[in-house]
Amino acid sequence: MAKAKKKVAKSKQGVSKKTARPKPRPQGKKPPRPQAPAGAYVPPETFSRRAHVKSMAEYEKLHRESAKNPEKFWAGVAKELHWFEPWTKALEWKAPHAKWFVGGKTNLSYNCLDRHLSTHRRNKAAIVWEGEPGDVRTLTYQQLHSEVCRFANALKSLGVGKGDRVAVYMGMVPELAVTILACARIGAIHSVVFGGFSTNAIVDRVHDCQAKAIVTCDGAWRRGSVVPLKKTVDEAVEKCPTIENVVVCRRTGNDVAMHPGRDHWWHELVAGEKDTCPATPLDSEHSLFILYTSGSTGKPKGIHHTTGGYMTGTYLTSKLVFDLRDEDVYWCTADIGWVTGHSYIVYGPLANGATSMMYEGAPNHPAPDRFWEIIERHKVNVFYTAPTAIRAFIKWGEQHPNKHDLSSLRLLGTVGEPINPEAWRWYHAVIGHKRCPIVDTWWQTETGSIMISPLPGATPTKPGSATMPLPGIFPEVVDKATGKAVPDGEQGLLVVRKPWPSMLRGIWGDDKRFKDVYWSAVEGSYFTGDGAVKDADGYFWIIGRVDDVIIVSGHNLGTAEVESALVSHPSVAEAAVIGVPDEMTGHAIAAFVTLKDGKAPGDALKDELKAHVAHEIGPIAKPKQIRFTGALPKTRSGKIMRRLLRDIASGKQQIGDTTTLEDYSILAKLKESDEG
Ligand code: WTA
């Protein structure tokens, strides 16, 4: 026992102390590993020894080589995957349009499934799924392949083919993964709409991408009750003339209305289908999916990703960042309705032949220890979640994780927003038992895969920093006016200087907006919308959005989208929303609202407006505070001065620069507007 204890202690992740390290080394041996910055958490040696990338020296060499010739680097990665026909050129770059692996033919569904069937992975679990009520399903690579083929054949039987758009509005069931893999198999383009969104969100997205079919479920389990997904789809489809077919997967067993000729039960459709369906060789630049994300104007942006580059990016990053090993059970807690679920539940892990855990429900159902119970039950080794979830765990208390054996964990990750150092330390100590490195991964729907992140066996981590760019990725913090790098330690805009394979190829149907949003702020570079600082050790610290996007519990919400939802209420004349810091959700939405003449403010109306926004967009967009005010602060040109609203909402006595404000008396009125 004493021996075992010692071992654990030795492999604990140490905080580096500059003075404690140097050891004399014999001449002629490898150079000592570069010293970690003071205060950084050094990966445990036991971890590094077995990792894909074992040291900073190795990481630096990889990054240096990728910088010398990024195309060669990425081509080397892509070659690890299956191509029906080789590419003729790794990159064709006509800024801002990139084509990767030009002329190559591949199929991502093939790479996630068929590629493994001739190996020892054939009978390995591809997906281990746990339903909210506690039911468990395991699909081996062979079984998943059969399911995907059957459903691909079913889609074909409905007339869905290459290039057609398929909207997907499902809960977190294995059939959701099956659906997107089936689309990818036949070259149909999937567009997953998060199951927490409302009717209007489906309508907007289906209109924008002109989807031909929708795949849904009768319902989804959420905290013990049924979310009636099919009902929401029915309301949406009434306003979606492009939809020809609706496929309904039975999950919750609630009554649903089936529209004859249009609606089909999943189980009936696949019953007669063969369990083989050859994967269509697709051009590397063939569209894979469209995923909508909020922008600073009202309309969500259809982020467009293609096949070969996205496959290469998610494959490499899953392998290096999560340090995937064949025997791992890897669990990403995101919803497949977001990019994190696309890239790191389905495509990246399966392209690596990993075992990907999938959970259907809420983290606190039936009790706040559900996640820890799942980790213990399935012996999860790698756990990837969001800072907002971690803050909720902290609030619920350590007694919940402490009840469970978490010793299977070897690596932890976070994504979605900056993690505050206290939450990082809690995660490290209480969940990781100071044993597991933490990878704080920065990326976006637009980037397709992780861009800035520690490599767990190599990078010393500083709580709150996503650390350094991955090999093949070249970000910089620049000055807004000059586009030149700012000195270390100064804040600037985060840009990416060179194209990378999994980058978005555009905004669906709107090339002008694509250029305006991402390529006009800093000449020749991709602008991320984030502000950042790079410190003297080369570590990136992401500050947050500099545009009008608010991140609530890791979900991006455009201010304009929420404002237009508010204004669509008959009592509202004008609205301005801002993000205010919130302990639990990172940011919360505060709305300043002016009412139409004759409409009276009051608590009842506040509740009504909150419910209205939830109905229009979804519960995640619900403002936490609503303040009624006589007028909104505007510039002479009529732009709402959100900066001032932010100052007021955060209770600042000193309001920032008001020289451009048109009507000063508004400030006093705003301060009087009551909170709530
Ligand atoms: C934020 C999610 C700090 C950032 C994958 C980015 C982060 C936006 C981090 C993208 C992180 C994501 N540290 N901020 N590790 N990860 N963000 O498109 O502002 O939903 O621009 O993609 O989330 O959110 P999206």
XYZ file of C-alpha atoms and ligand atoms in Angstrom:
701
model
C 0.000 0.000 0.000
C 2.759 2.381 1.004
C 4.504 1.553 -2.232
C 1.451 2.289 -4.339
C 0.997 5.603 -2.622
C 4.529 6.577 -3.385
C 4.020 5.836 -7.034
C 0.993 8.059 -7.257
C 2.791 10.855 -5.516
C 5.671 10.595 -7.935
C 3.460 10.846 -10.975
C 1.598 13.846 -9.648
C 1.743 16.873 -11.789
C 4.223 19.224 -10.202
C 4.257 22.983 -10.171
C 7.607 24.006 -11.518
C 9.924 25.967 -9.329
C 12.763 27.342 -11.326
C 15.230 26.743 -8.575
C 14.269 23.137 -7.970
C 14.963 21.745 -11.415
C 18.479 21.818 -12.826
C 20.223 18.469 -12.645
C 23.733 17.981 -13.909
C 23.710 15.985 -17.124
C 26.533 13.916 -18.528
C 28.245 15.380 -21.600
C 27.015 14.181 -24.969
C 23.531 13.306 -23.723
C 20.360 14.898 -25.048
C 20.045 18.575 -24.094
C 17.946 19.116 -20.960
C 14.309 19.733 -21.553
C 13.702 23.492 -21.650
C 12.696 24.816 -18.283
C 9.039 25.395 -17.672
C 7.961 28.926 -16.878
C 7.745 29.585 -13.140
C 4.432 28.568 -11.665
C 3.455 26.398 -14.629
C 2.145 22.866 -14.172
C 4.559 20.411 -15.717
C 3.139 17.223 -17.260
C 3.837 14.186 -15.055
C 6.756 12.205 -16.403
C 4.710 9.020 -16.441
C 2.287 10.780 -18.773
C 4.934 12.286 -21.044
C 6.756 9.015 -21.484
C 3.766 7.391 -23.185
C 2.388 10.459 -24.953
C 2.279 11.024 -28.707
C 4.331 14.189 -28.184
C 6.639 13.710 -25.232
C 8.421 16.973 -24.622
C 8.514 20.662 -25.386
C 11.562 20.024 -27.518
C 9.523 17.604 -29.606
C 6.620 20.035 -29.857
C 8.903 22.883 -30.830
C 10.566 20.805 -33.488
C 7.174 19.844 -34.936
C 6.003 23.434 -34.945
C 9.251 24.696 -36.452
C 9.107 22.159 -39.226
C 5.471 22.892 -39.934
C 6.366 26.578 -40.202
C 9.066 25.891 -42.763
C 6.597 24.162 -45.026
C 2.998 24.026 -43.759
C 1.742 22.295 -46.880
C 4.258 19.506 -46.546
C 3.405 19.135 -42.885
C -0.326 18.862 -43.503
C 0.118 16.594 -46.501
C 2.063 14.247 -44.240
C -0.880 14.142 -41.839
C -3.471 13.666 -44.584
C -1.488 10.708 -45.927
C -2.198 8.798 -42.722
C -5.831 8.653 -43.869
C -7.483 6.850 -46.757
C -7.776 8.531 -50.152
C -9.473 6.884 -53.118
C -7.395 9.123 -55.355
C -4.369 11.174 -54.354
C -4.370 14.967 -54.522
C -2.257 16.826 -57.016
C -1.633 19.910 -54.891
C -1.748 20.220 -51.102
C -3.011 23.805 -51.069
C -4.453 26.274 -53.498
C -4.701 29.615 -51.733
C -6.451 32.513 -53.364
C -7.098 34.558 -50.251
C -9.508 34.252 -48.577
C -10.430 31.046 -50.382
C -8.485 27.892 -49.639
C -8.630 24.504 -51.296
C -6.791 21.698 -49.571
C -5.627 18.453 -51.145
C -6.820 19.581 -54.532
C -8.026 16.805 -56.805
C -7.900 14.192 -54.034
C -10.885 11.930 -53.501
C -11.824 10.646 -50.090
C -14.779 10.012 -47.782
C -14.900 10.903 -44.109
C -17.445 8.223 -43.235
C -15.089 5.680 -44.826
C -12.194 7.008 -42.772
C -14.231 6.869 -39.568
C -15.569 3.365 -40.172
C -14.444 1.179 -43.064
C -10.773 1.976 -42.517
C -10.949 0.216 -39.150
C -12.852 -2.874 -40.270
C -9.800 -4.662 -41.561
C -7.922 -4.077 -38.296
C -8.127 -5.146 -34.656
C -10.577 -2.283 -34.187
C -13.374 -4.000 -36.062
C -14.915 -5.331 -32.847
C -13.838 -2.451 -30.655
C -16.445 -0.089 -29.216
C -16.760 2.967 -31.417
C -19.546 4.550 -29.382
C -20.473 3.794 -25.791
C -23.717 5.583 -25.172
C -25.605 6.166 -21.964
C -29.181 7.396 -22.026
C -30.497 9.747 -19.369
C -32.804 7.082 -17.899
C -29.731 4.848 -17.485
C -29.942 2.591 -20.531
C -26.594 1.801 -22.170
C -25.790 0.920 -25.780
C -22.452 0.025 -27.238
C -21.794 0.065 -30.949
C -18.640 -1.559 -32.245
C -17.038 -0.234 -35.380
C -18.634 -3.083 -37.313
C -22.068 -2.408 -35.835
C -21.812 1.326 -36.349
C -20.761 0.692 -39.934
C -23.848 -1.442 -40.515
C -26.175 1.141 -38.949
C -24.642 3.949 -40.985
C -24.903 1.949 -44.203
C -28.545 1.079 -43.555
C -29.436 4.661 -42.884
C -27.410 5.898 -45.868
C -29.425 3.523 -48.048
C -32.630 4.808 -46.445
C -31.665 8.399 -47.216
C -31.001 7.417 -50.805
C -34.412 5.747 -50.976
C -35.923 9.113 -50.033
C -34.127 10.732 -52.922
C -31.404 12.362 -50.839
C -28.160 12.458 -52.783
C -24.807 14.113 -53.169
C -24.895 17.829 -52.406
C -28.423 17.787 -50.916
C -28.820 19.436 -47.519
C -30.224 17.452 -44.623
C -31.283 19.246 -41.444
C -30.851 17.284 -38.225
C -32.769 18.110 -35.051
C -32.277 15.317 -32.574
C -31.394 14.589 -29.003
C -28.080 13.009 -28.075
C -28.810 9.487 -29.273
C -26.484 7.230 -31.284
C -28.728 7.773 -34.316
C -27.549 11.380 -34.391
C -23.995 10.193 -35.008
C -25.347 7.605 -37.454
C -27.221 10.329 -39.354
C -24.261 12.603 -39.912
C -21.972 9.693 -40.823
C -24.617 8.459 -43.286
C -24.828 11.916 -44.881
C -21.054 12.090 -45.145
C -21.057 8.635 -46.714
C -23.247 9.623 -49.649
C -22.047 13.206 -49.942
C -25.208 14.816 -48.536
C -24.479 17.952 -46.515
C -25.706 17.859 -42.922
C -26.777 20.836 -40.916
C -27.370 19.980 -37.285
C -29.633 22.306 -35.355
C -29.132 22.146 -31.591
C -32.076 20.313 -29.989
C -32.539 23.150 -27.483
C -33.434 25.651 -30.207
C -36.985 26.616 -31.006
C -39.129 26.442 -34.135
C -37.919 29.721 -35.582
C -34.298 28.700 -35.348
C -35.091 25.597 -37.414
C -37.072 27.604 -39.946
C -34.279 30.163 -40.440
C -31.624 27.522 -40.875
C -33.663 25.316 -43.194
C -34.512 28.345 -45.337
C -30.943 29.464 -45.483
C -29.532 26.135 -46.613
C -32.660 24.940 -48.448
C -32.664 21.568 -46.738
C -34.611 18.805 -48.440
C -35.135 16.521 -45.459
C -35.120 16.695 -41.665
C -34.103 13.905 -39.350
C -35.522 14.157 -35.842
C -36.702 12.115 -32.848
C -40.120 11.819 -31.258
C -38.594 13.440 -28.196
C -35.488 13.772 -26.086
C -34.965 13.094 -22.405
C -33.979 16.114 -20.390
C -33.995 16.051 -16.597
C -36.551 13.297 -16.583
C -39.044 14.918 -18.915
C -39.638 14.669 -22.619
C -38.657 17.518 -24.912
C -41.105 17.098 -27.799
C -38.737 17.475 -30.751
C -41.094 16.176 -33.405
C -43.779 18.658 -32.404
C -41.306 21.511 -32.861
C -40.304 20.119 -36.236
C -43.967 19.922 -37.279
C -44.417 23.608 -36.500
C -41.247 24.443 -38.381
C -41.946 22.339 -41.455
C -45.201 24.198 -42.039
C -43.018 27.159 -42.913
C -40.360 25.198 -44.794
C -41.503 24.400 -48.335
C -38.168 22.809 -49.286
C -38.626 19.924 -46.854
C -39.879 16.830 -48.641
C -39.306 14.194 -45.997
C -39.117 13.973 -42.217
C -37.483 10.944 -40.609
C -38.421 10.270 -36.998
C -36.307 8.157 -34.713
C -38.259 6.696 -31.801
C -36.651 7.477 -28.493
C -39.078 8.653 -25.834
C -42.208 6.881 -27.056
C -44.467 9.926 -26.718
C -47.344 10.313 -29.139
C -46.445 12.125 -32.306
C -48.472 13.048 -35.328
C -47.136 11.377 -38.477
C -47.899 13.241 -41.664
C -48.583 10.577 -44.351
C -46.226 10.644 -47.301
C -43.914 13.122 -45.600
C -43.034 11.525 -42.279
C -41.275 8.182 -41.883
C -40.298 6.165 -38.834
C -36.575 5.533 -38.795
C -36.992 1.877 -37.779
C -39.424 1.193 -40.598
C -37.231 2.877 -43.170
C -34.076 0.986 -42.298
C -35.794 -2.372 -41.787
C -35.576 -3.352 -45.410
C -32.201 -1.782 -46.141
C -28.931 -3.551 -46.721
C -26.154 -3.124 -44.190
C -23.640 -2.229 -46.847
C -23.458 0.971 -48.811
C -20.243 1.849 -50.581
C -18.815 5.185 -49.468
C -18.932 7.630 -52.376
C -15.465 8.876 -53.352
C -15.856 12.620 -52.870
C -13.728 15.486 -53.931
C -11.580 16.740 -51.057
C -13.406 20.069 -51.276
C -16.871 18.492 -51.351
C -19.119 20.142 -48.750
C -19.370 18.143 -45.538
C -21.567 20.258 -43.332
C -23.045 23.629 -42.576
C -23.291 24.634 -38.946
C -24.914 27.887 -37.922
C -23.272 30.196 -35.446
C -24.246 33.599 -34.166
C -22.897 36.725 -35.725
C -23.075 40.357 -34.815
C -25.989 40.916 -37.173
C -29.322 39.210 -36.662
C -28.909 36.364 -39.097
C -26.887 33.317 -37.993
C -23.942 32.481 -40.212
C -23.915 29.121 -41.977
C -20.343 28.047 -41.404
C -19.357 25.850 -44.295
C -16.846 23.021 -43.939
C -15.563 20.637 -46.566
C -14.282 17.082 -46.481
C -10.536 16.487 -46.810
C -9.189 19.414 -44.818
C -11.693 19.122 -41.969
C -10.946 15.405 -41.763
C -7.212 16.046 -41.555
C -7.547 18.759 -38.905
C -9.892 16.869 -36.601
C -7.896 13.659 -36.999
C -4.570 15.189 -36.015
C -5.858 17.345 -33.177
C -7.859 14.502 -31.592
C -4.770 12.361 -31.636
C -2.312 14.923 -30.286
C -4.420 16.977 -27.903
C -6.366 14.103 -26.347
C -3.360 11.859 -26.741
C -5.730 9.101 -27.829
C -4.749 5.514 -27.213
C -6.553 2.440 -28.390
C -7.517 1.342 -24.903
C -8.965 4.719 -23.877
C -12.554 5.565 -23.185
C -12.744 9.161 -24.293
C -15.665 11.382 -23.318
C -16.529 14.785 -24.698
C -19.629 16.091 -22.920
C -20.658 18.558 -25.641
C -23.841 18.261 -27.670
C -23.473 17.226 -31.312
C -25.574 20.323 -32.052
C -22.367 22.336 -31.587
C -19.107 22.104 -33.440
C -17.392 20.495 -30.456
C -19.676 17.494 -30.796
C -19.127 17.298 -34.556
C -15.347 17.398 -34.319
C -14.680 15.722 -30.974
C -17.480 13.238 -30.369
C -17.873 11.980 -33.897
C -15.355 12.769 -36.613
C -12.013 13.264 -34.869
C -12.218 10.357 -32.409
C -13.697 7.913 -34.931
C -11.124 8.832 -37.578
C -8.600 7.761 -34.930
C -10.408 4.509 -34.164
C -11.086 5.659 -30.599
C -13.902 4.712 -28.235
C -16.130 7.760 -27.922
C -18.488 7.996 -24.988
C -21.774 9.765 -25.554
C -24.290 10.807 -22.892
C -27.844 11.846 -23.584
C -28.926 13.977 -20.683
C -28.308 16.594 -18.059
C -25.282 16.564 -15.742
C -27.480 16.818 -12.659
C -30.041 14.145 -13.386
C -31.077 12.324 -11.306
C -28.417 13.846 -9.013
C -25.487 16.241 -9.340
C -23.018 13.351 -9.433
C -24.224 11.932 -12.748
C -21.024 12.741 -14.665
C -18.817 11.220 -11.984
C -21.003 8.167 -11.882
C -20.594 7.800 -15.655
C -16.836 8.181 -15.376
C -16.730 5.501 -12.709
C -19.123 3.151 -14.515
C -17.417 3.318 -17.909
C -13.890 3.908 -16.596
C -13.486 7.058 -18.640
C -9.848 8.000 -19.263
C -10.087 11.304 -21.086
C -12.750 13.839 -20.128
C -13.464 17.012 -22.126
C -16.008 19.550 -20.894
C -16.754 23.279 -20.667
C -15.767 25.864 -18.041
C -19.427 26.675 -17.458
C -20.014 23.039 -16.477
C -16.992 23.137 -14.194
C -18.354 26.214 -12.436
C -21.643 24.384 -11.907
C -19.760 21.386 -10.447
C -17.959 23.725 -8.065
C -21.253 25.184 -6.959
C -22.818 21.773 -6.421
C -19.895 20.788 -4.208
C -16.935 18.412 -4.018
C -18.926 15.809 -2.149
C -20.393 14.658 -5.489
C -17.145 13.798 -7.303
C -15.623 12.608 -4.020
C -18.219 9.847 -3.803
C -16.837 8.237 -6.953
C -13.722 6.447 -8.076
C -12.229 8.751 -10.701
C -8.907 6.954 -10.869
C -9.440 5.920 -14.505
C -9.019 9.550 -15.600
C -5.665 10.446 -17.068
C -6.388 13.630 -19.002
C -8.853 16.512 -18.685
C -9.851 19.163 -21.187
C -11.901 22.339 -21.491
C -13.380 24.323 -24.342
C -15.795 27.095 -25.123
C -14.642 30.106 -23.173
C -11.734 31.248 -21.073
C -11.464 29.222 -17.884
C -10.896 31.237 -14.747
C -7.774 30.064 -12.883
C -9.755 29.143 -9.733
C -12.011 26.837 -11.732
C -8.925 25.396 -13.453
C -7.306 24.619 -10.088
C -10.479 23.050 -8.746
C -10.761 20.862 -11.864
C -7.114 19.892 -11.529
C -7.342 19.041 -7.833
C -10.853 17.683 -7.321
C -11.450 15.881 -10.625
C -7.895 15.220 -11.770
C -6.493 14.531 -8.281
C -3.480 16.617 -9.363
C -2.527 13.714 -11.572
C -4.094 14.653 -14.888
C -2.833 17.342 -17.232
C -5.489 19.798 -18.423
C -5.763 20.820 -22.044
C -7.480 24.210 -22.377
C -8.367 24.158 -26.056
C -9.057 27.330 -28.010
C -10.872 27.054 -31.305
C -14.126 28.002 -33.045
C -16.908 26.682 -35.245
C -15.057 28.462 -38.014
C -11.680 26.869 -37.352
C -13.184 23.357 -37.436
C -10.579 21.946 -35.095
C -8.447 22.923 -32.108
C -5.914 25.671 -32.843
C -4.279 26.684 -29.573
C -3.876 24.115 -26.833
C -1.330 22.406 -24.671
C -0.066 19.026 -25.821
C -0.632 17.103 -22.627
C 2.674 15.249 -22.498
C 4.714 18.256 -23.499
C 3.378 21.676 -22.572
C 3.705 23.094 -19.061
C 0.330 24.696 -18.424
C -0.595 27.999 -16.849
C -4.164 28.044 -15.499
C -6.266 30.296 -17.716
C -4.027 30.128 -20.772
C -4.713 27.962 -23.813
C -0.899 28.008 -24.157
C 0.520 27.584 -27.654
C -0.511 26.974 -31.240
C -0.623 23.419 -32.507
C 1.782 22.381 -35.250
C 0.671 23.803 -38.590
C -1.212 26.698 -36.951
C 0.122 30.265 -36.965
C -1.814 32.712 -34.809
C -0.662 36.150 -33.767
C -1.884 38.960 -31.536
C -1.977 42.123 -33.591
C -2.720 45.799 -33.389
C -6.086 46.707 -34.839
C -4.861 49.751 -36.711
C -1.605 48.479 -38.177
C -2.222 44.733 -38.320
C 1.289 44.244 -36.902
C 2.078 42.044 -33.912
C 1.776 43.875 -30.597
C 4.604 43.535 -28.063
C 4.385 40.563 -25.691
C 2.096 41.237 -22.773
C -0.095 43.682 -24.687
C -3.638 43.011 -25.710
C -4.594 42.898 -29.353
C -6.725 41.061 -31.856
C -6.197 37.359 -32.321
C -5.627 36.522 -35.977
C -4.384 33.493 -37.879
C -1.767 34.311 -40.482
C -1.788 31.243 -42.711
C -4.537 28.983 -44.043
C -5.053 25.619 -42.313
C -6.902 22.549 -43.599
C -10.013 22.593 -41.363
C -10.721 26.303 -41.823
C -14.197 27.320 -42.862
C -14.579 27.613 -46.597
C -17.123 30.372 -46.305
C -20.516 31.437 -45.042
C -23.147 29.450 -46.887
C -24.508 31.605 -49.703
C -22.851 34.812 -48.544
C -19.308 35.333 -49.714
C -19.451 39.054 -49.044
C -20.260 38.521 -45.397
C -17.485 35.929 -45.180
C -14.982 38.498 -46.431
C -16.366 41.286 -44.271
C -16.529 39.360 -41.020
C -13.295 37.403 -41.146
C -10.972 38.954 -43.685
C -11.426 42.709 -43.585
C -10.242 43.601 -40.069
C -6.607 42.696 -40.653
C -5.311 42.600 -44.218
C -4.463 39.083 -45.382
C -5.212 37.384 -42.047
C -8.151 35.483 -40.639
C -9.694 37.527 -37.822
C -11.103 35.397 -35.040
C -13.273 38.020 -33.320
C -11.351 37.367 -30.103
C -9.005 39.597 -28.187
C -5.857 38.028 -26.731
C -2.505 38.603 -25.088
C 0.667 36.655 -25.737
C 2.975 36.654 -22.732
C 6.762 36.702 -22.675
C 6.868 32.883 -22.581
C 4.849 32.695 -25.800
C 1.623 31.658 -24.056
C -1.680 32.874 -25.500
C -4.345 34.200 -23.131
C -7.731 34.570 -24.774
C -9.584 37.559 -23.376
C -12.924 37.037 -25.108
C -14.992 38.401 -27.943
C -14.352 41.884 -29.214
C -17.427 41.845 -31.434
C -21.095 41.709 -30.565
C -21.214 38.066 -29.673
C -21.952 37.017 -26.100
C -20.875 33.619 -24.867
C -23.373 32.255 -22.366
C -22.502 28.856 -20.920
C -20.224 28.342 -23.893
C -22.966 29.066 -26.433
C -22.465 31.946 -28.841
C -25.325 34.356 -29.033
C -25.374 37.393 -31.255
C -26.587 40.567 -29.576
C -28.544 41.401 -32.709
C -30.333 38.063 -32.700
C -31.546 38.545 -29.138
C -32.438 42.175 -29.808
C -34.543 41.295 -32.799
C -36.330 38.644 -30.749
C -37.145 41.295 -28.127
C -38.300 43.813 -30.684
C -40.634 41.246 -32.211
C -42.698 41.468 -28.992
C -45.669 43.832 -29.466
C -44.806 45.972 -26.421
C -41.169 46.628 -27.287
C -39.987 49.624 -29.245
C -36.258 49.138 -29.066
C -33.803 46.874 -27.309
C -30.091 46.645 -26.718
C -28.480 43.621 -25.155
C -25.060 43.190 -23.671
C -23.118 40.484 -21.894
C -22.450 40.958 -18.195
C -20.040 38.793 -16.223
C -21.786 35.943 -14.460
C -20.291 33.549 -11.981
C -22.003 30.475 -13.377
C -22.469 31.031 -17.067
C -19.375 33.150 -17.782
C -21.580 35.849 -19.208
C -25.277 36.496 -18.890
C -27.496 38.597 -21.088
C -28.720 41.951 -19.841
C -31.315 43.706 -21.964
C -32.155 47.397 -22.014
C -35.641 47.812 -23.384
C -37.711 50.807 -24.389
C -41.443 50.270 -24.632
C -43.960 51.469 -27.158
C -46.152 54.365 -26.108
C -48.901 53.312 -23.778
C -47.169 50.085 -22.695
C -46.453 49.870 -19.002
C -43.273 48.344 -17.573
C -43.509 45.829 -14.745
C -42.338 42.469 -13.489
C -45.027 40.614 -15.389
C -43.818 42.127 -18.643
C -40.223 41.257 -17.770
C -41.192 37.622 -17.360
C -43.181 37.751 -20.546
C -40.215 39.151 -22.472
C -37.888 36.518 -21.082
C -40.311 33.798 -22.117
C -40.718 35.429 -25.502
C -36.970 35.307 -26.204
C -36.849 31.696 -25.032
C -39.622 30.898 -27.448
C -38.073 32.783 -30.354
C -34.510 31.510 -30.030
C -34.331 28.981 -27.224
C -34.020 28.998 -23.439
C -30.259 29.654 -23.551
C -30.895 33.105 -25.031
C -33.195 34.197 -22.211
C -31.998 37.519 -20.725
C -31.091 37.309 -17.072
C -31.774 40.991 -16.488
C -34.237 43.253 -18.196
C -34.149 46.981 -17.607
C -36.836 49.255 -18.903
C -35.581 52.626 -19.947
C -36.960 55.727 -21.651
C -34.237 55.747 -24.292
C -31.007 54.028 -25.338
C -27.639 55.761 -25.523
C -26.730 56.331 -29.145
C -24.055 57.991 -31.160
C -24.965 60.752 -33.524
C -24.999 58.208 -36.330
C -27.534 56.158 -34.380
C -25.271 53.323 -33.219
C -26.123 51.977 -29.802
C -23.246 52.520 -27.385
C -23.044 49.114 -25.794
C -19.884 50.044 -23.979
C -21.842 52.505 -21.861
C -24.564 49.987 -21.229
C -21.927 47.523 -20.071
C -20.553 50.075 -17.630
C -24.011 50.756 -16.269
C -25.004 47.115 -16.023
C -21.834 46.256 -14.155
C -22.599 49.048 -11.694
C -19.553 51.149 -12.551
C -19.722 54.629 -11.100
C -17.330 56.036 -13.653
C -18.800 55.728 -17.097
C -16.265 55.553 -19.943
C -15.806 58.032 -22.730
C -19.130 59.618 -23.613
C -17.960 62.244 -26.075
C -19.790 60.665 -28.961
C -23.037 60.307 -27.047
C -25.879 62.223 -28.570
C -28.064 62.876 -25.555
C -26.367 63.051 -22.164
C -29.570 63.025 -20.134
C -30.061 59.415 -21.190
C -27.218 58.296 -18.956
C -28.918 59.488 -15.819
C -32.137 57.811 -16.886
C -30.356 54.569 -17.611
C -28.739 54.496 -14.215
C -32.167 54.782 -12.693
C -33.518 51.875 -14.735
C -34.112 49.111 -12.279
C -32.414 45.778 -12.474
C -34.006 42.374 -12.599
C -14.480 31.118 -27.195
C -16.376 26.417 -29.706
C -11.084 30.992 -24.385
C -13.789 32.134 -28.092
C -15.267 25.415 -29.994
C -14.134 31.636 -29.485
C -12.570 30.141 -25.905
C -15.521 31.111 -29.303
C -11.995 28.855 -25.766
C -15.883 30.049 -30.308
C -10.914 28.701 -24.846
C -13.598 28.755 -27.221
N -10.504 29.799 -24.184
N -12.103 31.190 -25.220
N -10.334 27.534 -24.625
N -12.665 28.021 -26.599
N -13.565 30.035 -26.809
O -17.743 28.737 -32.303
O -14.349 33.407 -27.846
O -18.940 27.833 -30.259
O -14.068 32.654 -30.448
O -16.641 27.124 -30.861
O -15.534 30.575 -27.977
O -17.092 29.426 -29.975
P -17.695 28.274 -30.886
